[in-house]
Short mmCIF file of C-alpha atoms and ligand atoms in Angstrom, two decimals:
data_model
loop_
_atom_site.label_atom_id
_atom_site.label_comp_id
_atom_site.label_asym_id
_atom_site.label_seq_id
_atom_site.Cartn_x
_atom_site.Cartn_y
_atom_site.Cartn_z
CA UNK A 1157 112.53 177.02 134.45
CA UNK A 1158 109.57 176.39 136.77
CA UNK A 1159 110.55 173.68 139.24
CA UNK A 1160 108.10 171.37 140.99
CA UNK A 1161 108.83 168.98 143.87
CA UNK A 1162 106.88 166.12 145.41
CA UNK A 1163 107.58 163.52 148.09
CA UNK A 1164 106.67 159.91 148.70
CA UNK A 1165 107.54 156.26 149.03
CA UNK A 1166 106.28 155.27 145.56
CA UNK A 1167 106.30 151.55 146.36
CA UNK A 1168 104.86 149.16 143.73
CA UNK A 1169 104.45 152.08 141.32
CA UNK A 1170 100.85 152.26 140.12
CA UNK A 1171 98.41 154.46 138.19
CA UNK A 1172 97.72 156.68 141.21
CA UNK A 1173 101.42 157.52 141.50
CA UNK A 1174 101.75 158.14 137.77
CA UNK A 1175 98.69 160.42 137.71
CA UNK A 1176 100.16 162.41 140.61
CA UNK A 1177 103.51 162.74 138.84
CA UNK A 1178 101.86 163.70 135.55
CA UNK A 1179 99.73 166.42 137.15
CA UNK A 1180 102.68 167.66 139.23
CA UNK A 1181 104.89 167.99 136.15
CA UNK A 1182 102.13 169.90 134.37
CA UNK A 1183 102.45 172.64 137.03
CA UNK A 1184 105.94 173.50 135.78
CA UNK A 1185 108.62 172.19 133.46
CA UNK A 1186 110.93 170.33 135.84
CA UNK A 1187 109.85 167.73 138.43
CA UNK A 1188 112.01 166.60 141.33
CA UNK A 1189 110.75 163.54 143.19
CA UNK A 1190 112.02 163.11 146.76
CA UNK A 1191 111.77 159.39 147.49
CA UNK A 1192 111.69 158.08 151.04
CA UNK A 1193 114.76 156.05 151.97
CA UNK A 1194 114.20 152.65 153.58
CA UNK A 1195 115.32 154.14 156.90
CA UNK A 1196 112.85 157.04 156.64
CA UNK A 1197 110.09 154.63 155.66
CA UNK A 1198 110.67 152.90 158.98
CA UNK A 1199 109.94 156.26 160.65
CA UNK A 1200 106.71 156.40 158.63
CA UNK A 1201 105.90 152.88 159.80
CA UNK A 1202 105.96 151.87 156.16
CA UNK A 1203 107.83 148.86 154.79
CA UNK A 1204 108.28 149.19 151.04
CA UNK A 1205 108.41 145.99 148.97
CA UNK A 1206 111.18 147.47 146.78
CA UNK A 1207 114.36 149.10 148.09
CA UNK A 1208 115.12 152.81 147.84
CA UNK A 1209 117.59 152.11 145.04
CA UNK A 1210 114.97 150.19 143.03
CA UNK A 1211 112.21 152.76 143.70
CA UNK A 1212 114.62 155.51 142.55
CA UNK A 1213 115.60 153.51 139.44
CA UNK A 1214 111.94 152.97 138.49
CA UNK A 1215 110.96 156.63 139.04
CA UNK A 1216 113.90 157.85 136.94
CA UNK A 1217 112.35 155.93 134.01
CA UNK A 1218 109.05 157.85 134.29
CA UNK A 1219 108.69 160.46 131.53
CA UNK A 1220 107.34 163.11 133.94
CA UNK A 1221 110.31 162.85 136.35
CA UNK A 1222 113.47 164.92 135.86
CA UNK A 1223 115.36 164.24 139.08
CA UNK A 1224 115.09 161.87 142.03
CA UNK A 1225 116.60 162.73 145.43
CA UNK A 1226 116.37 160.94 148.83
CA UNK A 1227 113.90 161.83 151.55
CA UNK A 1228 115.65 161.08 154.83
CA UNK A 1229 113.64 163.07 157.40
CA UNK A 1230 110.41 164.98 158.03
CA UNK A 1231 112.24 168.28 158.33
CA UNK A 1232 114.19 168.57 155.10
CA UNK A 1233 111.45 170.12 152.95
CA UNK A 1234 112.28 173.81 153.54
CA UNK A 1235 115.96 173.18 152.76
CA UNK A 1236 115.00 171.11 149.71
CA UNK A 1237 112.76 173.91 148.40
CA UNK A 1238 115.47 176.54 148.92
CA UNK A 1239 118.46 174.49 147.77
CA UNK A 1240 116.68 173.24 144.64
CA UNK A 1241 115.07 176.62 143.81
CA UNK A 1242 111.61 175.04 143.86
CA UNK A 1243 108.57 177.06 142.72
CA UNK A 1244 105.79 174.57 143.46
CA UNK A 1245 105.39 171.87 146.13
CA UNK A 1246 102.81 169.19 145.27
CA UNK A 1247 101.27 166.36 147.32
CA UNK A 1248 98.14 164.24 147.13
CA UNK A 1249 95.25 165.67 149.15
CA UNK A 1250 95.53 162.98 151.82
CA UNK A 1251 98.16 165.45 153.03
CA UNK A 1252 95.87 168.49 152.67
CA UNK A 1253 97.10 171.31 154.93
CA UNK A 1254 99.99 169.34 156.41
CA UNK A 1255 102.68 171.23 154.50
CA UNK A 1256 101.18 174.75 154.44
CA UNK A 1257 104.29 176.02 156.29
CA UNK A 1258 106.00 175.78 152.89
CA UNK A 1259 103.78 178.61 151.58
CA UNK A 1260 106.44 181.04 152.85
CA UNK A 1261 108.87 179.50 150.36
CA UNK A 1262 106.89 178.26 147.35
CA UNK A 1263 103.40 177.58 146.01
CA UNK A 1264 101.75 174.61 147.78
CA UNK A 1265 99.32 172.42 145.79
CA UNK A 1266 97.35 169.40 147.03
CA UNK A 1267 95.95 167.25 144.22
CA UNK A 1268 93.01 164.83 144.51
CA UNK A 1269 94.17 161.26 145.09
CA UNK A 1270 93.32 158.59 142.50
CA UNK A 1271 90.55 156.45 143.97
CA UNK A 1272 90.62 152.66 144.19
CA UNK A 1273 94.36 152.04 144.11
CA UNK A 1274 97.19 152.10 146.66
CA UNK A 1275 100.33 150.13 147.39
CA UNK A 1276 98.60 148.84 150.53
CA UNK A 1277 95.58 147.63 148.51
CA UNK A 1278 97.89 145.84 146.10
CA UNK A 1279 99.64 144.05 148.97
CA UNK A 1280 96.29 143.13 150.57
CA UNK A 1281 94.87 141.86 147.27
CA UNK A 1282 98.00 139.78 146.65
CA UNK A 1283 97.71 138.33 150.14
CA UNK A 1284 101.01 139.83 151.19
CA UNK A 1285 99.54 141.62 154.17
CA UNK A 1286 97.31 140.23 156.92
CA UNK A 1287 93.68 141.31 156.46
N1 LIG B 885 98.82 159.07 145.63
C1 LIG B 885 97.70 159.40 144.86
N2 LIG B 885 96.76 158.47 144.63
C2 LIG B 885 96.88 157.21 145.12
C3 LIG B 885 98.02 156.86 145.87
C4 LIG B 885 98.98 157.81 146.12
O1 LIG B 885 97.58 160.56 144.39
N3 LIG B 885 95.89 156.31 144.85
C5 LIG B 885 99.83 160.10 145.88
C6 LIG B 885 99.98 160.42 147.37
O2 LIG B 885 98.98 161.35 147.78
C7 LIG B 885 101.39 161.03 147.41
C8 LIG B 885 102.12 160.25 146.30
O3 LIG B 885 101.11 159.65 145.47
O4 LIG B 885 101.33 162.42 147.05
C9 LIG B 885 103.03 159.17 146.85
O5 LIG B 885 102.25 158.32 147.68
P1 LIG B 885 103.00 157.46 148.81
O6 LIG B 885 104.15 156.73 148.20
O7 LIG B 885 101.96 156.71 149.58
O8 LIG B 885 103.60 158.64 149.70
P2 LIG B 885 103.49 158.82 151.30
O9 LIG B 885 103.83 157.56 151.98
O10 LIG B 885 102.21 159.50 151.54
O11 LIG B 885 104.75 159.78 151.58
O12 LIG B 885 107.00 163.55 153.28
C10 LIG B 885 105.84 163.08 152.60
C11 LIG B 885 105.80 161.57 152.59
O13 LIG B 885 107.03 161.03 152.12
C12 LIG B 885 104.64 161.13 151.70
#
């Protein structure tokens, strides 16, 4: 079993998220997604359109995802990697270098983001956010 983990809000699930999840799963044979709770999103100054419960429910339906757990704080990643016996930590490269401290515990991989799509762009385009 080669376990992969990734983190995020995954609001308004779109192709960029799916491509990240697909490539992350391909780095092993088990993918754990750690989804930001609504409370943690507030710490990230993010307001997700869908609740944690709904974002978790949606992710659990994605073929590449094996397990979904809550992300409640910035400093749970080392414990998550140890407790879940994780081999590979994956994030989009907008986070390049930010999680290199995990290299003491697992492989760290930053994948190129998918251009032209984001939850923020969707909200802008739908007129849900001020320009
Ligand atoms: N992503 C991507 N391409 C996009 C949009 C997002 O590859 N067009 C990736 C991001 O790089 C991230 C993942 O999809 O790896 C989830 O994106 P967000 O929900 O925006 O996650 P974020 O708010 O960056 O939360 O502790 C880490 C944070 O929870 C990351």
